[in-house]
PDB file of C-alpha atoms in Angstrom:
ATOM      1  CA  MET F   1      22.237  -2.807 -11.982  1.00  0.00           C
ATOM      2  CA  PRO F   2      19.922   0.258 -12.081  1.00  0.00           C
ATOM      3  CA  ASP F   3      20.753   3.352 -10.033  1.00  0.00           C
ATOM      4  CA  LEU F   4      18.463   6.009  -8.548  1.00  0.00           C
ATOM      5  CA  SER F   5      18.485   8.156 -11.705  1.00  0.00           C
ATOM      6  CA  ASP F   6      16.851   5.279 -13.619  1.00  0.00           C
ATOM      7  CA  TYR F   7      13.636   5.729 -11.580  1.00  0.00           C
ATOM      8  CA  LYS F   8      13.409   9.519 -11.869  1.00  0.00           C
ATOM      9  CA  GLY F   9      10.020  10.727 -13.132  1.00  0.00           C
ATOM     10  CA  GLN F  10       8.362  14.156 -13.140  1.00  0.00           C
ATOM     11  CA  THR F  11       9.212  16.790 -10.526  1.00  0.00           C
ATOM     12  CA  PRO F  12       6.918  16.318  -7.480  1.00  0.00           C
ATOM     13  CA  ALA F  13       4.289  18.978  -6.831  1.00  0.00           C
ATOM     14  CA  TRP F  14       3.785  18.081  -3.159  1.00  0.00           C
ATOM     15  CA  CYS F  15       4.059  20.734  -0.421  1.00  0.00           C
ATOM     16  CA  MET F  16       7.547  21.362   0.897  1.00  0.00           C
ATOM     17  CA  GLY F  17       8.127  19.016   3.843  1.00  0.00           C
ATOM     18  CA  CYS F  18       5.352  16.587   2.834  1.00  0.00           C
ATOM     19  CA  GLY F  19       5.849  13.060   4.161  1.00  0.00           C
ATOM     20  CA  ASN F  20       5.325  11.739   0.647  1.00  0.00           C
ATOM     21  CA  PHE F  21       8.896  12.720  -0.235  1.00  0.00           C
ATOM     22  CA  GLY F  22      10.267  10.311   2.374  1.00  0.00           C
ATOM     23  CA  ILE F  23       8.130   7.496   0.980  1.00  0.00           C
ATOM     24  CA  LEU F  24       9.168   8.212  -2.617  1.00  0.00           C
ATOM     25  CA  ASN F  25      12.865   8.286  -1.724  1.00  0.00           C
ATOM     26  CA  ALA F  26      12.617   5.133   0.392  1.00  0.00           C
ATOM     27  CA  PHE F  27      10.838   3.334  -2.442  1.00  0.00           C
ATOM     28  CA  LYS F  28      13.417   4.332  -5.068  1.00  0.00           C
ATOM     29  CA  LYS F  29      16.280   3.235  -2.826  1.00  0.00           C
ATOM     30  CA  ALA F  30      14.538  -0.077  -2.070  1.00  0.00           C
ATOM     31  CA  VAL F  31      13.969  -1.042  -5.725  1.00  0.00           C
ATOM     32  CA  SER F  32      17.476   0.167  -6.635  1.00  0.00           C
ATOM     33  CA  GLU F  33      19.104  -1.977  -3.951  1.00  0.00           C
ATOM     34  CA  LEU F  34      17.004  -4.960  -5.030  1.00  0.00           C
ATOM     35  CA  GLY F  35      18.150  -4.448  -8.630  1.00  0.00           C
ATOM     36  CA  LEU F  36      14.537  -4.233  -9.805  1.00  0.00           C
ATOM     37  CA  GLU F  37      14.660  -2.555 -13.205  1.00  0.00           C
ATOM     38  CA  PRO F  38      11.887  -0.034 -14.043  1.00  0.00           C
ATOM     39  CA  HIS F  39      10.388  -2.115 -16.858  1.00  0.00           C
ATOM     40  CA  ARG F  40       9.905  -5.059 -14.499  1.00  0.00           C
ATOM     41  CA  PHE F  41       7.367  -3.426 -12.164  1.00  0.00           C
ATOM     42  CA  THR F  42       4.121  -1.486 -12.339  1.00  0.00           C
ATOM     43  CA  ILE F  43       2.837   1.160  -9.931  1.00  0.00           C
ATOM     44  CA  VAL F  44      -0.927   1.681  -9.686  1.00  0.00           C
ATOM     45  CA  SER F  45      -2.694   4.502  -7.853  1.00  0.00           C
ATOM     46  CA  GLY F  46      -6.108   6.065  -7.365  1.00  0.00           C
ATOM     47  CA  ILE F  47      -6.853   9.692  -6.483  1.00  0.00           C
ATOM     48  CA  GLY F  48      -5.253  11.949  -3.890  1.00  0.00           C
ATOM     49  CA  GLN F  49      -1.816  13.343  -3.143  1.00  0.00           C
ATOM     50  CA  ALA F  50      -0.575   9.762  -2.851  1.00  0.00           C
ATOM     51  CA  GLY F  51      -2.224   9.103  -6.212  1.00  0.00           C
ATOM     52  CA  LYS F  52       0.444  11.289  -7.842  1.00  0.00           C
ATOM     53  CA  PHE F  53       3.160   8.858  -6.722  1.00  0.00           C
ATOM     54  CA  PRO F  54       3.408   7.013 -10.085  1.00  0.00           C
ATOM     55  CA  HIS F  55       3.936  10.333 -11.907  1.00  0.00           C
ATOM     56  CA  TYR F  56       7.186  10.794 -10.041  1.00  0.00           C
ATOM     57  CA  LEU F  57       8.666   7.441 -10.994  1.00  0.00           C
ATOM     58  CA  LYS F  58       9.957   6.038 -14.253  1.00  0.00           C
ATOM     59  CA  CYS F  59       8.330   2.612 -14.663  1.00  0.00           C
ATOM     60  CA  ASN F  60       5.039   1.149 -15.892  1.00  0.00           C
ATOM     61  CA  THR F  61       2.237   3.187 -14.293  1.00  0.00           C
ATOM     62  CA  PHE F  62      -1.541   3.411 -14.068  1.00  0.00           C
ATOM     63  CA  ASN F  63      -3.380   6.291 -12.370  1.00  0.00           C
ATOM     64  CA  GLY F  64      -7.040   5.355 -12.045  1.00  0.00           C
ATOM     65  CA  LEU F  65     -10.250   6.086 -10.174  1.00  0.00           C
ATOM     66  CA  HIS F  66     -10.690   7.078  -6.535  1.00  0.00           C
ATOM     67  CA  GLY F  67     -10.456   4.019  -4.300  1.00  0.00           C
ATOM     68  CA  ARG F  68      -9.907   1.619  -7.184  1.00  0.00           C
ATOM     69  CA  THR F  69      -6.172   1.037  -7.079  1.00  0.00           C
ATOM     70  CA  LEU F  70      -6.474  -2.539  -5.818  1.00  0.00           C
ATOM     71  CA  PRO F  71      -8.899  -3.826  -8.511  1.00  0.00           C
ATOM     72  CA  VAL F  72      -6.565  -2.513 -11.228  1.00  0.00           C
ATOM     73  CA  ALA F  73      -3.496  -3.956  -9.503  1.00  0.00           C
ATOM     74  CA  THR F  74      -5.287  -7.294  -9.149  1.00  0.00           C
ATOM     75  CA  GLY F  75      -6.174  -7.323 -12.848  1.00  0.00           C
ATOM     76  CA  ILE F  76      -2.579  -6.632 -13.853  1.00  0.00           C
ATOM     77  CA  ARG F  77      -1.288  -9.430 -11.662  1.00  0.00           C
ATOM     78  CA  LEU F  78      -3.841 -11.888 -13.038  1.00  0.00           C
ATOM     79  CA  ALA F  79      -2.896 -10.936 -16.610  1.00  0.00           C
ATOM     80  CA  ASN F  80       0.842 -11.079 -15.982  1.00  0.00           C
ATOM     81  CA  HIS F  81       2.115 -12.537 -12.730  1.00  0.00           C
ATOM     82  CA  ASP F  82       5.707 -12.178 -13.934  1.00  0.00           C
ATOM     83  CA  MET F  83       5.240  -8.445 -13.340  1.00  0.00           C
ATOM     84  CA  VAL F  84       5.878  -6.998  -9.854  1.00  0.00           C
ATOM     85  CA  VAL F  85       2.808  -4.898  -9.043  1.00  0.00           C
ATOM     86  CA  ALA F  86       2.644  -2.258  -6.323  1.00  0.00           C
ATOM     87  CA  ALA F  87      -0.431  -0.242  -5.379  1.00  0.00           C
ATOM     88  CA  VAL F  88      -0.186   3.122  -3.632  1.00  0.00           C
ATOM     89  CA  ALA F  89      -3.038   4.988  -1.984  1.00  0.00           C
ATOM     90  CA  GLY F  90      -3.830   7.509   0.689  1.00  0.00           C
ATOM     91  CA  ASP F  91      -5.759   6.609   3.848  1.00  0.00           C
ATOM     92  CA  GLY F  92      -8.969   8.136   2.464  1.00  0.00           C
ATOM     93  CA  ASP F  93      -8.529   6.552  -0.950  1.00  0.00           C
ATOM     94  CA  CYS F  94      -7.771   3.055   0.358  1.00  0.00           C
ATOM     95  CA  TYR F  95      -9.622   2.757   3.670  1.00  0.00           C
ATOM     96  CA  GLY F  96     -12.596   4.980   2.732  1.00  0.00           C
ATOM     97  CA  GLU F  97     -13.580   4.785  -0.933  1.00  0.00           C
ATOM     98  CA  GLY F  98     -11.593   1.582  -1.443  1.00  0.00           C
ATOM     99  CA  GLY F  99     -12.348  -0.114   1.876  1.00  0.00           C
ATOM    100  CA  ASN F 100     -14.258  -2.977   0.318  1.00  0.00           C
ATOM    101  CA  HIS F 101     -11.444  -3.709  -2.135  1.00  0.00           C
ATOM    102  CA  PHE F 102      -8.894  -3.561   0.697  1.00  0.00           C
ATOM    103  CA  ILE F 103     -10.743  -6.237   2.662  1.00  0.00           C
ATOM    104  CA  HIS F 104     -11.179  -8.627  -0.258  1.00  0.00           C
ATOM    105  CA  ALA F 105      -7.633  -8.233  -1.621  1.00  0.00           C
ATOM    106  CA  MET F 106      -6.388  -9.470   1.761  1.00  0.00           C
ATOM    107  CA  ARG F 107      -8.855 -12.377   1.693  1.00  0.00           C
ATOM    108  CA  ARG F 108      -7.820 -13.442  -1.809  1.00  0.00           C
ATOM    109  CA  ASN F 109      -4.105 -13.001  -1.057  1.00  0.00           C
ATOM    110  CA  ILE F 110      -3.261 -11.620  -4.494  1.00  0.00           C
ATOM    111  CA  ASN F 111       0.509 -11.018  -4.687  1.00  0.00           C
ATOM    112  CA  VAL F 112       0.234  -7.212  -4.762  1.00  0.00           C
ATOM    113  CA  LYS F 113       2.299  -4.831  -2.640  1.00  0.00           C
ATOM    114  CA  LEU F 114       0.150  -2.104  -1.069  1.00  0.00           C
ATOM    115  CA  PHE F 115       1.747   1.059   0.351  1.00  0.00           C
ATOM    116  CA  VAL F 116      -0.710   3.377   2.080  1.00  0.00           C
ATOM    117  CA  HIS F 117       0.355   6.986   2.675  1.00  0.00           C
ATOM    118  CA  ASP F 118      -1.505   7.487   5.960  1.00  0.00           C
ATOM    119  CA  ASN F 119      -1.592  11.184   6.920  1.00  0.00           C
ATOM    120  CA  GLN F 120      -4.950  10.871   8.744  1.00  0.00           C
ATOM    121  CA  ILE F 121      -6.577  13.528   6.547  1.00  0.00           C
ATOM    122  CA  TYR F 122      -7.828  14.122   3.009  1.00  0.00           C
ATOM    123  CA  GLY F 123      -5.039  16.340   1.635  1.00  0.00           C
ATOM    124  CA  LEU F 124      -5.962  16.802  -2.021  1.00  0.00           C
ATOM    125  CA  THR F 125      -9.467  18.002  -1.135  1.00  0.00           C
ATOM    126  CA  LYS F 126      -8.164  20.386   1.536  1.00  0.00           C
ATOM    127  CA  GLY F 127      -8.470  18.780   4.911  1.00  0.00           C
ATOM    128  CA  GLN F 128     -11.595  16.877   5.889  1.00  0.00           C
ATOM    129  CA  ALA F 129     -11.405  13.835   8.193  1.00  0.00           C
ATOM    130  CA  SER F 130     -10.454  10.432   6.792  1.00  0.00           C
ATOM    131  CA  PRO F 131     -11.128   6.968   8.306  1.00  0.00           C
ATOM    132  CA  THR F 132      -7.834   7.159  10.252  1.00  0.00           C
ATOM    133  CA  SER F 133      -8.388  10.649  11.688  1.00  0.00           C
ATOM    134  CA  MET F 134      -8.365  10.470  15.471  1.00  0.00           C
ATOM    135  CA  GLU F 135     -11.674  10.733  17.279  1.00  0.00           C
ATOM    136  CA  GLY F 136     -12.287  14.340  18.362  1.00  0.00           C
ATOM    137  CA  MET F 137     -10.015  15.868  15.691  1.00  0.00           C
ATOM    138  CA  VAL F 138     -11.429  19.225  14.509  1.00  0.00           C
ATOM    139  CA  THR F 139     -11.339  19.839  10.744  1.00  0.00           C
ATOM    140  CA  LYS F 140     -13.043  22.203   8.302  1.00  0.00           C
ATOM    141  CA  ASN F 141     -15.863  19.704   7.809  1.00  0.00           C
ATOM    142  CA  GLN F 142     -15.927  18.430  11.403  1.00  0.00           C
ATOM    143  CA  PRO F 143     -16.088  21.680  13.508  1.00  0.00           C
ATOM    144  CA  PHE F 144     -17.334  19.705  16.545  1.00  0.00           C
ATOM    145  CA  GLY F 145     -14.635  17.068  16.160  1.00  0.00           C
ATOM    146  CA  VAL F 146     -14.665  13.632  14.516  1.00  0.00           C
ATOM    147  CA  PHE F 147     -17.448  11.494  16.017  1.00  0.00           C
ATOM    148  CA  SER F 148     -16.400   8.154  14.484  1.00  0.00           C
ATOM    149  CA  GLU F 149     -13.875   5.805  16.045  1.00  0.00           C
ATOM    150  CA  GLN F 150     -10.462   5.831  14.337  1.00  0.00           C
ATOM    151  CA  LEU F 151      -9.870   2.928  11.941  1.00  0.00           C
ATOM    152  CA  ASN F 152      -6.843   0.781  12.777  1.00  0.00           C
ATOM    153  CA  PRO F 153      -5.844  -0.693   9.378  1.00  0.00           C
ATOM    154  CA  VAL F 154      -3.057  -2.882  10.730  1.00  0.00           C
ATOM    155  CA  ALA F 155      -5.331  -4.488  13.333  1.00  0.00           C
ATOM    156  CA  LEU F 156      -7.924  -5.028  10.590  1.00  0.00           C
ATOM    157  CA  ALA F 157      -5.240  -6.694   8.453  1.00  0.00           C
ATOM    158  CA  VAL F 158      -4.249  -9.055  11.275  1.00  0.00           C
ATOM    159  CA  ALA F 159      -7.912  -9.909  11.909  1.00  0.00           C
ATOM    160  CA  LEU F 160      -8.275 -10.822   8.210  1.00  0.00           C
ATOM    161  CA  ASP F 161      -5.109 -12.962   8.247  1.00  0.00           C
ATOM    162  CA  CYS F 162      -3.342 -10.635   5.800  1.00  0.00           C
ATOM    163  CA  SER F 163      -0.161 -12.303   4.564  1.00  0.00           C
ATOM    164  CA  PHE F 164       2.084  -9.376   5.564  1.00  0.00           C
ATOM    165  CA  ALA F 165       1.109  -6.346   7.634  1.00  0.00           C
ATOM    166  CA  ALA F 166       3.579  -3.652   8.653  1.00  0.00           C
ATOM    167  CA  ARG F 167       3.652  -0.048   9.801  1.00  0.00           C
ATOM    168  CA  GLY F 168       6.312   2.448   8.712  1.00  0.00           C
ATOM    169  CA  PHE F 169       7.081   6.124   9.272  1.00  0.00           C
ATOM    170  CA  ALA F 170       8.002   8.551   6.481  1.00  0.00           C
ATOM    171  CA  GLY F 171      10.345  10.362   8.896  1.00  0.00           C
ATOM    172  CA  ASP F 172      12.474   7.214   9.331  1.00  0.00           C
ATOM    173  CA  MET F 173      13.459   6.595   5.723  1.00  0.00           C
ATOM    174  CA  GLU F 174      16.147   3.967   6.320  1.00  0.00           C
ATOM    175  CA  HIS F 175      13.758   1.825   8.354  1.00  0.00           C
ATOM    176  CA  LEU F 176      10.979   2.345   5.798  1.00  0.00           C
ATOM    177  CA  LYS F 177      13.295   1.321   2.956  1.00  0.00           C
ATOM    178  CA  GLY F 178      13.966  -1.965   4.757  1.00  0.00           C
ATOM    179  CA  LEU F 179      10.230  -2.595   5.185  1.00  0.00           C
ATOM    180  CA  ILE F 180       9.590  -1.950   1.486  1.00  0.00           C
ATOM    181  CA  LYS F 181      12.322  -4.418   0.535  1.00  0.00           C
ATOM    182  CA  GLU F 182      10.823  -7.029   2.885  1.00  0.00           C
ATOM    183  CA  ALA F 183       7.389  -6.461   1.333  1.00  0.00           C
ATOM    184  CA  LEU F 184       8.694  -6.775  -2.226  1.00  0.00           C
ATOM    185  CA  ASN F 185      10.426 -10.033  -1.337  1.00  0.00           C
ATOM    186  CA  HIS F 186       7.404 -11.513   0.458  1.00  0.00           C
ATOM    187  CA  LYS F 187       5.151 -13.849  -1.524  1.00  0.00           C
ATOM    188  CA  GLY F 188       1.578 -12.769  -0.879  1.00  0.00           C
ATOM    189  CA  PHE F 189      -0.464  -9.624  -0.321  1.00  0.00           C
ATOM    190  CA  THR F 190       1.477  -7.063   1.676  1.00  0.00           C
ATOM    191  CA  LEU F 191       0.310  -3.932   3.466  1.00  0.00           C
ATOM    192  CA  ILE F 192       2.598  -1.214   4.763  1.00  0.00           C
ATOM    193  CA  ASP F 193       0.608   1.489   6.504  1.00  0.00           C
ATOM    194  CA  ILE F 194       3.018   4.447   6.371  1.00  0.00           C
ATOM    195  CA  LEU F 195       2.561   7.241   8.907  1.00  0.00           C
ATOM    196  CA  GLN F 196       3.064  10.357   6.804  1.00  0.00           C
ATOM    197  CA  PRO F 197       2.662  13.895   8.217  1.00  0.00           C
ATOM    198  CA  CYS F 198       0.537  16.304   6.166  1.00  0.00           C
ATOM    199  CA  VAL F 199       2.290  19.606   6.877  1.00  0.00           C
ATOM    200  CA  THR F 200      -0.586  21.704   5.483  1.00  0.00           C
ATOM    201  CA  PHE F 201      -3.852  20.221   6.762  1.00  0.00           C
ATOM    202  CA  ASN F 202      -2.978  18.067   9.788  1.00  0.00           C
ATOM    203  CA  LYS F 203      -1.441  20.163  12.557  1.00  0.00           C
ATOM    204  CA  ILE F 204      -1.787  17.407  15.173  1.00  0.00           C
ATOM    205  CA  ASN F 205       0.040  14.361  13.784  1.00  0.00           C
ATOM    206  CA  THR F 206       3.275  16.197  12.933  1.00  0.00           C
ATOM    207  CA  TYR F 207       6.803  14.822  12.544  1.00  0.00           C
ATOM    208  CA  GLU F 208       7.462  15.806  16.154  1.00  0.00           C
ATOM    209  CA  TRP F 209       4.234  14.120  17.346  1.00  0.00           C
ATOM    210  CA  TYR F 210       5.309  10.876  15.699  1.00  0.00           C
ATOM    211  CA  ARG F 211       8.953  11.083  16.782  1.00  0.00           C
ATOM    212  CA  GLN F 212       7.837  11.273  20.418  1.00  0.00           C
ATOM    213  CA  ARG F 213       5.823   8.067  19.977  1.00  0.00           C
ATOM    214  CA  VAL F 214       7.096   5.664  17.301  1.00  0.00           C
ATOM    215  CA  TYR F 215       9.509   2.913  18.266  1.00  0.00           C
ATOM    216  CA  HIS F 216      11.096   0.021  16.369  1.00  0.00           C
ATOM    217  CA  ILE F 217       9.572  -3.350  17.190  1.00  0.00           C
ATOM    218  CA  GLU F 218      11.861  -5.399  19.411  1.00  0.00           C
ATOM    219  CA  PRO F 219      14.201  -7.909  17.620  1.00  0.00           C
ATOM    220  CA  GLU F 220      12.828 -10.826  19.676  1.00  0.00           C
ATOM    221  CA  TYR F 221       9.239 -10.122  18.560  1.00  0.00           C
ATOM    222  CA  ASN F 222       7.654 -13.008  16.587  1.00  0.00           C
ATOM    223  CA  PRO F 223       5.514 -11.609  13.702  1.00  0.00           C
ATOM    224  CA  GLU F 224       4.101 -15.087  12.949  1.00  0.00           C
ATOM    225  CA  ASP F 225       2.301 -15.222  16.310  1.00  0.00           C
ATOM    226  CA  ARG F 226      -1.114 -13.953  15.234  1.00  0.00           C
ATOM    227  CA  ALA F 227      -2.511 -13.364  18.736  1.00  0.00           C
ATOM    228  CA  GLY F 228       0.610 -11.433  19.707  1.00  0.00           C
ATOM    229  CA  ALA F 229       0.434  -9.499  16.434  1.00  0.00           C
ATOM    230  CA  PHE F 230      -3.111  -8.406  17.129  1.00  0.00           C
ATOM    231  CA  LYS F 231      -2.074  -7.110  20.540  1.00  0.00           C
ATOM    232  CA  LYS F 232       0.888  -5.288  18.952  1.00  0.00           C
ATOM    233  CA  ALA F 233      -1.313  -3.799  16.204  1.00  0.00           C
ATOM    234  CA  LEU F 234      -3.619  -2.276  18.825  1.00  0.00           C
ATOM    235  CA  GLU F 235      -0.808  -0.221  20.378  1.00  0.00           C
ATOM    236  CA  TRP F 236      -1.575   3.429  19.610  1.00  0.00           C
ATOM    237  CA  GLY F 237      -1.157   6.551  21.654  1.00  0.00           C
ATOM    238  CA  ASP F 238       1.920   7.230  23.740  1.00  0.00           C
ATOM    239  CA  ARG F 239       3.782   4.367  21.993  1.00  0.00           C
ATOM    240  CA  ILE F 240       3.316   3.357  18.355  1.00  0.00           C
ATOM    241  CA  PRO F 241       5.250   0.332  17.021  1.00  0.00           C
ATOM    242  CA  ILE F 242       6.746   0.413  13.522  1.00  0.00           C
ATOM    243  CA  GLY F 243       8.047  -2.670  11.715  1.00  0.00           C
ATOM    244  CA  ILE F 244       6.605  -5.995  10.538  1.00  0.00           C
ATOM    245  CA  ILE F 245       3.673  -6.685  12.821  1.00  0.00           C
ATOM    246  CA  TYR F 246       2.308  -9.847  11.209  1.00  0.00           C
ATOM    247  CA  LYS F 247       3.134 -12.249   8.407  1.00  0.00           C
ATOM    248  CA  ASN F 248       2.166 -15.724   7.263  1.00  0.00           C
ATOM    249  CA  HIS F 249       2.722 -17.988   4.272  1.00  0.00           C
ATOM    250  CA  ARG F 250      -0.718 -18.537   2.751  1.00  0.00           C
ATOM    251  CA  PRO F 251      -1.004 -19.668  -0.900  1.00  0.00           C
ATOM    252  CA  VAL F 252      -1.362 -16.760  -3.300  1.00  0.00           C
ATOM    253  CA  LEU F 253      -4.340 -16.366  -5.616  1.00  0.00           C
ATOM    254  CA  GLU F 254      -2.298 -16.584  -8.831  1.00  0.00           C
ATOM    255  CA  ASP F 255      -0.999 -20.073  -7.933  1.00  0.00           C
ATOM    256  CA  ARG F 256      -4.514 -21.343  -7.206  1.00  0.00           C
ATOM    257  CA  ILE F 257      -6.006 -20.529 -10.625  1.00  0.00           C
ATOM    258  CA  PRO F 258      -5.236 -23.541 -12.872  1.00  0.00           C
ATOM    259  CA  VAL F 259      -5.258 -21.684 -16.236  1.00  0.00           C
ATOM    260  CA  ILE F 260      -2.513 -19.266 -15.186  1.00  0.00           C
ATOM    261  CA  ALA F 261      -0.629 -21.319 -12.604  1.00  0.00           C
ATOM    262  CA  ASP F 262       2.070 -22.409 -15.088  1.00  0.00           C
ATOM    263  CA  LYS F 263       2.155 -19.514 -17.554  1.00  0.00           C
ATOM    264  CA  PRO F 264       1.029 -15.862 -17.341  1.00  0.00           C
ATOM    265  CA  LEU F 265      -2.081 -15.060 -19.335  1.00  0.00           C
ATOM    266  CA  VAL F 266      -0.220 -12.555 -21.542  1.00  0.00           C
ATOM    267  CA  ARG F 267       2.105 -15.294 -22.797  1.00  0.00           C
ATOM    268  CA  GLN F 268      -0.618 -17.799 -23.650  1.00  0.00           C
ATOM    269  CA  LEU F 269      -1.754 -18.343 -27.238  1.00  0.00           C
ATOM    270  CA  PHE F 270      -5.065 -16.778 -28.165  1.00  0.00           C
ATOM    271  CA  ASP F 271      -7.448 -18.737 -30.405  1.00  0.00           C
ATOM    272  CA  SER F 272      -9.747 -16.159 -32.009  1.00  0.00           C
ATOM    273  CA  SER F 273     -11.970 -18.874 -33.499  1.00  0.00           C
ATOM    274  CA  LYS F 274     -13.297 -19.674 -30.007  1.00  0.00           C
ATOM    275  CA  LEU F 275     -14.251 -16.021 -29.526  1.00  0.00           C
ATOM    276  CA  LYS F 276     -15.941 -16.020 -32.930  1.00  0.00           C
ATOM    277  CA  ASN F 277     -17.971 -19.106 -31.996  1.00  0.00           C
ATOM    278  CA  THR F 278     -18.997 -17.553 -28.691  1.00  0.00           C
ATOM    279  CA  LEU F 279     -20.131 -14.318 -30.373  1.00  0.00           C
ATOM    280  CA  GLU F 280     -22.140 -16.273 -32.962  1.00  0.00           C
ATOM    281  CA  GLU F 281     -23.809 -18.244 -30.186  1.00  0.00           C
ATOM    282  CA  PHE F 282     -25.182 -15.058 -28.611  1.00  0.00           C
ATOM    283  CA  TYR F 283     -25.717 -12.909 -31.707  1.00  0.00           C
TER     284      TYR F 283
END
């Protein structure tokens, strides 16, 4: 059984008090308690402060292009669906640059676990508005306030029948750890939108701001009621629910592709003569 020291990577370079620390610690505790050994999972990221997440873990990692964490994660799963694959991204990286990939990963229901560090700001590039910045928020690049309506990623996920959609809070690590374990055990695409204060560039959505608003979803709540889930996902303002908001049991993409349904691609025999014939046909 692995312990926390087995997942220790480089020393984080995040600002002191950054919400990313809570997410990193919750993740390490979740995989440790599940007995998931580092060589059995892969973490993929794009660009941003959240994009550094794989550097701070000891496991298989891939740090790629801005907004492209989900295409890489999808490719890894299709090549080897014995491998647990998690994708991490910031709100700008995933919902801005990677918005198209986010939508279609949910449609396909690839069995990838997506954890979005949602601090409602671009942190790495010093504080301009992201898709989840609240309307009217003043930033360096938006001196008259944000004109666009705030994106609600969880409501979007419910609308697209995402297999598992949840919201967590980096300041409630024990609760977040439980959500991550639920996501890793769920078969299908999972989204956890994690509210994560940026202590340097977002002076509105602070730990205190969230603690006055977030609440645990009631035990009697039914996350498989899609209409109820959509109503729950729209709650934002004085009260913000955290927990599993929606889940279903749709077939995953990997099981629907006949050539890999029984055996991962990486364990199938490769006949180079077929490649040679194909090359000769074109050249």
